[in-house]
CSV table of C-alpha atoms in Angstrom, one decimal:
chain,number,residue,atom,x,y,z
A,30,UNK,CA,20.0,4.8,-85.5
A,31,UNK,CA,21.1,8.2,-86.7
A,32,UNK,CA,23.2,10.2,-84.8
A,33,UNK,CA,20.3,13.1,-84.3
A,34,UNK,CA,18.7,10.8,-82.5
A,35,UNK,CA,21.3,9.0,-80.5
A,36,UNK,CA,22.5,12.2,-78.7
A,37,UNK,CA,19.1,13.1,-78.3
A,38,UNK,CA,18.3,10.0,-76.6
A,39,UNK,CA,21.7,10.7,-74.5
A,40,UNK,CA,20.5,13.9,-73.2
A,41,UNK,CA,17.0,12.7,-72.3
A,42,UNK,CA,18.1,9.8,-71.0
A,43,UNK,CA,19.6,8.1,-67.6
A,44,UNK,CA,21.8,10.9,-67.0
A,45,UNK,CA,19.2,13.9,-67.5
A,46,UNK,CA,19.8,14.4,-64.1
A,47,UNK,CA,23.9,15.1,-64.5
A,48,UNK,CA,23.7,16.8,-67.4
A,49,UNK,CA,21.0,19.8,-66.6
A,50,UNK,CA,24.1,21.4,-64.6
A,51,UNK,CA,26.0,21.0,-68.0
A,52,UNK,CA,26.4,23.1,-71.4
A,53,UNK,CA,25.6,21.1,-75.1
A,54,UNK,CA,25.5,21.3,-78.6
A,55,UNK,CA,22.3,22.8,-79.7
A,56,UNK,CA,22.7,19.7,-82.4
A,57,UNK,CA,19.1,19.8,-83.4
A,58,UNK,CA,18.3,23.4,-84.0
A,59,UNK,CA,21.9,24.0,-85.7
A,60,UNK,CA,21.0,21.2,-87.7
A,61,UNK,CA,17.5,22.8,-88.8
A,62,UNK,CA,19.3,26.0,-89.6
A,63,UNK,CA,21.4,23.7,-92.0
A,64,UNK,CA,18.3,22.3,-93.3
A,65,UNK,CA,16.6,25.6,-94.3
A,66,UNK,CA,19.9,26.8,-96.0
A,67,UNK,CA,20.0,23.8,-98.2
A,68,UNK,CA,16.3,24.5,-98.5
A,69,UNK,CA,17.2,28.2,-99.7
A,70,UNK,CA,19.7,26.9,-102.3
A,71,UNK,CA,17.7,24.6,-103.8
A,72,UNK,CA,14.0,26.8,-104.0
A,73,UNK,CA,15.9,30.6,-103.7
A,74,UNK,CA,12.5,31.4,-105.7
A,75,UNK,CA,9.5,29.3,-103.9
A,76,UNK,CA,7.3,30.1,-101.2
A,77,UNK,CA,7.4,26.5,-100.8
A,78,UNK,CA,4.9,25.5,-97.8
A,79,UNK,CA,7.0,23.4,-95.6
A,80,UNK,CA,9.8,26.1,-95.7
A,81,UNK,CA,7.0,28.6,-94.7
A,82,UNK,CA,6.0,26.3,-91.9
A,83,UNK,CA,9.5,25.8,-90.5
A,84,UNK,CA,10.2,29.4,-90.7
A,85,UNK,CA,6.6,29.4,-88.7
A,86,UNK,CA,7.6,26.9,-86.0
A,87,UNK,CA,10.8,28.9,-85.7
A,88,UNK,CA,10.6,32.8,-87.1
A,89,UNK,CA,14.9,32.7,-86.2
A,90,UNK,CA,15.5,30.2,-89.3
A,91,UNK,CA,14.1,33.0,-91.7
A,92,UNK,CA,17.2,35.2,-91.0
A,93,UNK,CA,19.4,32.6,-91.9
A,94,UNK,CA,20.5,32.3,-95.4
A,95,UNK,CA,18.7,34.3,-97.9
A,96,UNK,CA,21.2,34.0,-100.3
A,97,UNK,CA,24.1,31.4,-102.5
A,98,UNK,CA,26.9,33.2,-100.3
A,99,UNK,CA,25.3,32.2,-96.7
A,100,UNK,CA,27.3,35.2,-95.2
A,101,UNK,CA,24.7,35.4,-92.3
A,102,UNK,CA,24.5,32.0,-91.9
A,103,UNK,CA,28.1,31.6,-91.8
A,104,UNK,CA,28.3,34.5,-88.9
A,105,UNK,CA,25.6,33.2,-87.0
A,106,UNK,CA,26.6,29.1,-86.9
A,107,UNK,CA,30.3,29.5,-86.1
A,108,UNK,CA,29.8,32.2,-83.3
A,109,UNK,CA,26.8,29.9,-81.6
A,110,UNK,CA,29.3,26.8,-81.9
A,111,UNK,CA,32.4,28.8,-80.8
A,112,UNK,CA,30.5,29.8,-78.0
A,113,UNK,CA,29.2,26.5,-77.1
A,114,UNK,CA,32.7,24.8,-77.3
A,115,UNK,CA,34.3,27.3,-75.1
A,116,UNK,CA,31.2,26.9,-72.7
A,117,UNK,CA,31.4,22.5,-72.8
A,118,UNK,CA,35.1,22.8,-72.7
A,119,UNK,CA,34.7,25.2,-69.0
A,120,UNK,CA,31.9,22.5,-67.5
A,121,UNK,CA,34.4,19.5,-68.4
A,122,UNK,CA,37.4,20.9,-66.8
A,123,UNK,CA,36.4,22.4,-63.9
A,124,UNK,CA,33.9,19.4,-63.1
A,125,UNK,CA,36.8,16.8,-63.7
A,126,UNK,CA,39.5,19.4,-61.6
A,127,UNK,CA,36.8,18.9,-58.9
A,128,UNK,CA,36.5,15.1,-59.1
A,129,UNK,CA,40.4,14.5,-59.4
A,130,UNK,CA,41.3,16.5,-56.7
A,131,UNK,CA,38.8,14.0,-54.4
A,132,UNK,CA,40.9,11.5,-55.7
A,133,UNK,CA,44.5,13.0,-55.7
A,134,UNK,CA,43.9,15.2,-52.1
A,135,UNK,CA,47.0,15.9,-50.0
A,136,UNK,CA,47.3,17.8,-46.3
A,137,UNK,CA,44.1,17.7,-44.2
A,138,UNK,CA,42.1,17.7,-47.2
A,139,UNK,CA,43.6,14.2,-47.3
A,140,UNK,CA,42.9,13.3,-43.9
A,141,UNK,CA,39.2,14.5,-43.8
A,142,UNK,CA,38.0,12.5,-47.2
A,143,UNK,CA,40.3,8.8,-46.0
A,144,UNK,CA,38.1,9.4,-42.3
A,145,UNK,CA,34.7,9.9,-44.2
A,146,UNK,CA,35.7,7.2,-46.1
A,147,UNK,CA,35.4,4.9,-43.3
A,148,UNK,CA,31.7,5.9,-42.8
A,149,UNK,CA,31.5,6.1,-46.8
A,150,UNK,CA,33.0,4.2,-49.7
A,151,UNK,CA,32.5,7.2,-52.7
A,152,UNK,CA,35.1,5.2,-54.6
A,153,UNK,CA,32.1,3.8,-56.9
A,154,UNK,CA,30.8,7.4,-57.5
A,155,UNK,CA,34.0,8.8,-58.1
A,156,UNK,CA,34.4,6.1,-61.2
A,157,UNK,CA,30.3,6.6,-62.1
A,158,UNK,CA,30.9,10.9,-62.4
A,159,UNK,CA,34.2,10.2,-64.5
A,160,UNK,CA,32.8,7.7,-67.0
A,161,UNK,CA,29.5,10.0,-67.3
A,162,UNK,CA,32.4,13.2,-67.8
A,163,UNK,CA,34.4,10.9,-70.6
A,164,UNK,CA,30.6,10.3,-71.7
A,165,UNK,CA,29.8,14.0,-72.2
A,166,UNK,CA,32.8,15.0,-73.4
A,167,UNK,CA,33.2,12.2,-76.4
A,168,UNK,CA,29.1,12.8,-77.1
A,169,UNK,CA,29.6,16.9,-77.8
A,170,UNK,CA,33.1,16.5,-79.3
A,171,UNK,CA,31.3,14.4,-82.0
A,172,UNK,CA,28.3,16.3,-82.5
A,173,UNK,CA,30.4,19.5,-83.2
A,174,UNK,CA,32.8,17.2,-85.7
A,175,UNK,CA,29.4,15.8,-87.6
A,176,UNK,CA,27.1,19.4,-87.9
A,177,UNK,CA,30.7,20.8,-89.4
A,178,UNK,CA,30.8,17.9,-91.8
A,179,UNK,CA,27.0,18.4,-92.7
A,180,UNK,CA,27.9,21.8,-93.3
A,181,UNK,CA,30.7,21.7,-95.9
A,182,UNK,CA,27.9,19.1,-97.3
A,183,UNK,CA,25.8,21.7,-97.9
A,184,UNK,CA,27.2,24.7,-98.8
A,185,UNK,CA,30.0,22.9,-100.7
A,186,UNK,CA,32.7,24.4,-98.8
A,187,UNK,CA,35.5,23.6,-96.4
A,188,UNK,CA,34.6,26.0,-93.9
A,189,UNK,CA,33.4,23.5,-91.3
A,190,UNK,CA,37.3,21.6,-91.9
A,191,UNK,CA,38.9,25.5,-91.3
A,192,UNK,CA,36.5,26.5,-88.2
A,193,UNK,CA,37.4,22.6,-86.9
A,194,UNK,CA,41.1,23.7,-87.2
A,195,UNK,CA,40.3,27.1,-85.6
A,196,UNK,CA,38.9,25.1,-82.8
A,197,UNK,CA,42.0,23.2,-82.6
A,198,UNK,CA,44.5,26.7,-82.6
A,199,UNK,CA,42.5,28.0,-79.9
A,200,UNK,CA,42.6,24.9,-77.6
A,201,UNK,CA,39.5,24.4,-77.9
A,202,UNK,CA,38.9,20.6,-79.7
A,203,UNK,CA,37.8,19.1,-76.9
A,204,UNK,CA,39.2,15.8,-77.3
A,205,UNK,CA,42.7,17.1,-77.0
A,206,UNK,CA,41.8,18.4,-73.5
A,207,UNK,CA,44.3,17.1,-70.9
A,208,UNK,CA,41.6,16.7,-68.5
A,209,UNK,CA,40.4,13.7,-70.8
A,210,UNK,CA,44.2,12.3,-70.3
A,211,UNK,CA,44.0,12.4,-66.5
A,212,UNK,CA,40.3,11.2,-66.5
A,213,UNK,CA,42.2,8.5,-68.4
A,214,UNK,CA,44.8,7.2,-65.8
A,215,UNK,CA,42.1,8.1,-63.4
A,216,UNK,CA,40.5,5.2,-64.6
A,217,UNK,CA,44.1,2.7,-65.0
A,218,UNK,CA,45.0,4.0,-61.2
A,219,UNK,CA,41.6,2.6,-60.3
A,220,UNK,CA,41.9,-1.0,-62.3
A,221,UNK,CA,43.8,-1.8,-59.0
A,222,UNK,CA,47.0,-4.3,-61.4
A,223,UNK,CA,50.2,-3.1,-61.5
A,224,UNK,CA,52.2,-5.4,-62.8
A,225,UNK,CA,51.1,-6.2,-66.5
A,226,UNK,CA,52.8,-4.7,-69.4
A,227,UNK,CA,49.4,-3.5,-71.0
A,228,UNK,CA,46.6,-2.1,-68.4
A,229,UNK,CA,43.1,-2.1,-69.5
A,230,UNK,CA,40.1,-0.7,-67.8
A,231,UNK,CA,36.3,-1.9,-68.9
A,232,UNK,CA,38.1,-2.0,-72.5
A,233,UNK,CA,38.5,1.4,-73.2
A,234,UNK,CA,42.0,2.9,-72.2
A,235,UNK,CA,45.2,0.6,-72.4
A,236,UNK,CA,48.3,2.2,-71.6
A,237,UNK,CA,51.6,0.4,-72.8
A,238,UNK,CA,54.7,1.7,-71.3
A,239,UNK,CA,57.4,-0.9,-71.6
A,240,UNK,CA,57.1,-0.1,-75.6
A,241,UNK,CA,59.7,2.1,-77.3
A,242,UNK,CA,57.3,4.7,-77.9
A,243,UNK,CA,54.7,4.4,-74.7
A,244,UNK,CA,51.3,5.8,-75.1
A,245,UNK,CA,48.1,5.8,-73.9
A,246,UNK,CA,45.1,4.9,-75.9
A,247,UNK,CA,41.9,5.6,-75.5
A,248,UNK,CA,38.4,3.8,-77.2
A,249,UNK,CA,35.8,6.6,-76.7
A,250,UNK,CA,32.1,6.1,-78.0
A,251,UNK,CA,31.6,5.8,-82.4
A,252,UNK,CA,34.7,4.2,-82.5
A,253,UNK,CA,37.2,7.0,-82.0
A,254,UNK,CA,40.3,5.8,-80.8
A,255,UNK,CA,42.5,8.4,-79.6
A,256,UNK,CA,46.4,8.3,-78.8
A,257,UNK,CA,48.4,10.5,-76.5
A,258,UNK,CA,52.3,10.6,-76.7
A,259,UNK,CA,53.8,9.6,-73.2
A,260,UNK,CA,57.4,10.9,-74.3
A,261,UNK,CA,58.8,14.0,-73.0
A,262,UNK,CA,60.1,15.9,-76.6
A,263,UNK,CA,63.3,17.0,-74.2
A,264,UNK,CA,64.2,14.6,-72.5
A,265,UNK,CA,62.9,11.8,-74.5
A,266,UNK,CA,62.4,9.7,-71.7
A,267,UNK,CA,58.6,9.0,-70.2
A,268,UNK,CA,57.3,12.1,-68.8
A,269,UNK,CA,57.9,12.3,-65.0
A,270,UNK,CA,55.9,14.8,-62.8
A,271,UNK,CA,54.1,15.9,-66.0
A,272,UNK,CA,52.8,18.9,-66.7
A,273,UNK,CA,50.5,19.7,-69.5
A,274,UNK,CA,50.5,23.1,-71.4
A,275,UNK,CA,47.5,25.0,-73.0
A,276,UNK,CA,48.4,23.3,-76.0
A,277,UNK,CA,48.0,20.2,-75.0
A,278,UNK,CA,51.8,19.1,-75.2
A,279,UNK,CA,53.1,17.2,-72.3
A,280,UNK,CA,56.2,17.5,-70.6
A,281,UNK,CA,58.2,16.5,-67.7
A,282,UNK,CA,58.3,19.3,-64.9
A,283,UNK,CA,62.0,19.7,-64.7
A,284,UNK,CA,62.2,20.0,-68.9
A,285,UNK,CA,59.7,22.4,-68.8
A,286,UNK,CA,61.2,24.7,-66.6
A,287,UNK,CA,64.5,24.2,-67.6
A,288,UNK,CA,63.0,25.5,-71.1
A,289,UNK,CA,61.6,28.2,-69.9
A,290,UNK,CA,64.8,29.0,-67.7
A,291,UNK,CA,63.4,29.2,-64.7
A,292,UNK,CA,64.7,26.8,-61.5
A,293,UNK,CA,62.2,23.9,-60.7
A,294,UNK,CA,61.6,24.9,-57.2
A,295,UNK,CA,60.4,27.7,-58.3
A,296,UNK,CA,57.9,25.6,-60.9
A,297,UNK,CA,56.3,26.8,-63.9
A,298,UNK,CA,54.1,29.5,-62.4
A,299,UNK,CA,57.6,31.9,-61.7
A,300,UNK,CA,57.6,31.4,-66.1
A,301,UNK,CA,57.4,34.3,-68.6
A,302,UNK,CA,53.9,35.3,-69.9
A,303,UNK,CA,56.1,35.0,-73.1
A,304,UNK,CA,57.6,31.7,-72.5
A,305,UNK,CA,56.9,29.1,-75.9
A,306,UNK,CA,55.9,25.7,-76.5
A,307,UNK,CA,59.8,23.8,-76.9
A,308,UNK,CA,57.5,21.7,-79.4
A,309,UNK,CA,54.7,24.2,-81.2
A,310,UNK,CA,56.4,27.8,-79.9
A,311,UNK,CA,53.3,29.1,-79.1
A,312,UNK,CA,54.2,31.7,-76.6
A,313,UNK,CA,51.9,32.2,-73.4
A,314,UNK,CA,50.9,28.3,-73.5
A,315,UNK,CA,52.8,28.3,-69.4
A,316,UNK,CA,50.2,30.1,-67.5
A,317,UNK,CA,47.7,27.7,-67.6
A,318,UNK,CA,49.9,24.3,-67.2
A,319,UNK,CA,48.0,21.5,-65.6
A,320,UNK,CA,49.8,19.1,-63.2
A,321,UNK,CA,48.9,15.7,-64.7
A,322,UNK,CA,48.9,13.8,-61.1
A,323,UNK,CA,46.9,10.9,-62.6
A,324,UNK,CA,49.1,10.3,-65.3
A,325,UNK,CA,52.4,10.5,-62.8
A,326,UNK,CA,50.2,7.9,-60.5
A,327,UNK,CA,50.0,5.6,-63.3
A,328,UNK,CA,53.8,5.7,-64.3
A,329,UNK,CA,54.4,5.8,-60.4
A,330,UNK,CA,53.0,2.2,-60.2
A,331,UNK,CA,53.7,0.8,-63.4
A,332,UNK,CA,57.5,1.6,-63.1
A,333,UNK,CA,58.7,1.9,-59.8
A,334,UNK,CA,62.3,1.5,-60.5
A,335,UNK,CA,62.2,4.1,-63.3
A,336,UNK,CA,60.0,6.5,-61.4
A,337,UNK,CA,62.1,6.7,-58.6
A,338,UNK,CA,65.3,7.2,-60.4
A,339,UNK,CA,63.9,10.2,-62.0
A,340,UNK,CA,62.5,11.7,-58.3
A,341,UNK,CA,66.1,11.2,-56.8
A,342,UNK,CA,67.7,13.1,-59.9
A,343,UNK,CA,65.1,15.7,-59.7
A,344,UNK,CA,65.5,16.1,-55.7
A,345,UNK,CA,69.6,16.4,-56.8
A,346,UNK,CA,68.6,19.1,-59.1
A,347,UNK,CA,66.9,21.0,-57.0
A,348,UNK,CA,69.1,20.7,-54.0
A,349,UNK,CA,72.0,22.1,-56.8
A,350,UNK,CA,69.7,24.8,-58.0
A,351,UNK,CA,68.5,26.2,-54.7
A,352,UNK,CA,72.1,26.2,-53.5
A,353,UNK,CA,73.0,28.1,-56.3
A,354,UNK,CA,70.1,30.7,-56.4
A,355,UNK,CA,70.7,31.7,-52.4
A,356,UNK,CA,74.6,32.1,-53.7
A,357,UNK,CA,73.5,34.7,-55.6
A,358,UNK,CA,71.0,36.4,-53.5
A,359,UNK,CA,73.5,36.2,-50.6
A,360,UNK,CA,76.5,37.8,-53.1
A,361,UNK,CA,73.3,40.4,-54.3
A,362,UNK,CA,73.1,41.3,-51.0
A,363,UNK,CA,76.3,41.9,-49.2
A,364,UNK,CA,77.3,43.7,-52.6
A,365,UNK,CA,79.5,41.1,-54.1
């Protein structure tokens, strides 16, 4: 089956119902505008009939490329699919923010969801929304890679390749998302084993953290197997508290602020708009860190020893830091 009409069978399908509250590649009609271009290049002289009746069906198609250069065509694909990468990319994250804070709750929030609980098991419908999330997110995140190869295809170009690295600059290839990472460990917190070496969940994520290099990998639907680095680049030690930043890198809390020079107690929200990357040194990457809980769950369980001798030396840390930064505002103070 082609892939037109596996993702249209996806969207019409069981989960019709979950997806009408989401945003999706229009794969279908972009992929018509692709087939009148080629249609252009080949007959730039014909009236041929079935180009008359597509532009018929849909009078849109006859604005797009009327010439070898496709400059319209060009503006008008990448500005639609920009717009609908940055709108899929908003739906995923805030729906799985939503779901992992059910999962991850603390306070009375806490309270309130382990009493309805009692009444209610939603354990089942937590792991249904996550694997139709993973689902949605692996589905468009192919779509957009295969109209951009059919693209170069047909104009003979690599400007699908340079838009897909665009994407990629502007945080928006959606597999690097670090919301797919904690839906991830989401999954590996749920397998309920916490003793094997390699943890494995329906098949799809395994996450090996006794190797000298431990990452977490990730079989997503077409056979796309993605890896994600569990090393802090500072510290080079598994990353503890992690934070992810806007580009995608992952670091533990205390390296983080420590390169930013701010104190941990203060966290990574007290940062510089201009604080950079330590790895890419993309500057402004702080302001939109997300606190991979999941992922600090997994290690959590999977090494006990090692997870607590990082929260003791962080605790020291902080103790030293805080005594140190009410030093100085005490000397500020009195005038000292």
């Amino acid at each position: 089956m082609k892939f037109g009409e596996t993702f249209k069978e996806y969207l019409h399908g069981d989960q019709e119902w979950f997806l009408e509250k989401f945003s999706h590649v229009e794969y279908k009609r972009l992929k018509k505008v692709l087939k009148s271009c080629r249609t252009c290049k080949a007959l730039p002289d014909s009236n041929n009939k079935t180009e008359q009746r597509e532009e018929e069906e849909n009078p849109t198609l006859s604005q797009f490329c009327q010439c070898q250069s496709c400059p319209v065509c060009d503006q008008m694909f990448f500005t639609e699919l920009m717009r609908e990468a940055m709108d899929i990319a908003g739906c995923f994250s805030s729906r799985a923010r939503h779901l992992l804070h059910l999962h991850v709750a603390t306070g009375m929030q806490r309270y309130v969801l382990r009493l309805r609980q009692c009444f209610k098991n939603d354990h089942q419908a937590l792991v249904q929304e996550g694997q139709m999330l993973i689902e949605y997110i692996s589905m468009n995140a192919i779509a957009i890679g295969k109209i951009l190869k059919k693209y170069d295809k047909v104009h003979s170009s690599v400007n699908g390749k340079n838009f897909k690295s665009k994407m990629r600059a502007e945080h928006l290839e959606l597999l690097q998302s670090p919301w797919l990472v904690e839906l991830g460990a989401f999954y590996l917190n749920f397998n309920g084993s916490d003793g094997g070496e390699f943890i494995q969940f329906s098949g799809s994520f395994v996450c090996d953290l006794s190797a000298t290099e431990p990452v977490m990998t990730m079989m997503l639907p077409n056979s796309i197997k993605l890896e994600y680095d569990l090393t802090c680049a500072i510290c080079l030690e598994i990353v503890f508290n992690p934070y992810a930043l806007s580009c995608s890198h992952l670091f533990c809390k205390s390296c983080a602020c420590s390169a930013a020079s701010v104190m941990i107690f203060q966290g990574l929200k007290a940062t510089s708009p201009d604080s950079k990357c330590p790895i890419c040194r993309e500057a402004g990457v702080y302001a939109n860190a997300v606190h991979m809980l999941e992922l600090d769950l997994v290690i959590k369980r999977r090494h006990k020893d090692y997870w607590k001798e990082r929260l003791i030396a962080e605790r020291a840390e902080m103790v030293k830091q805080s005594k140190e930064y009410w030093e100085l505002q005490t000397k500020y103070v009195i005038g000292y």
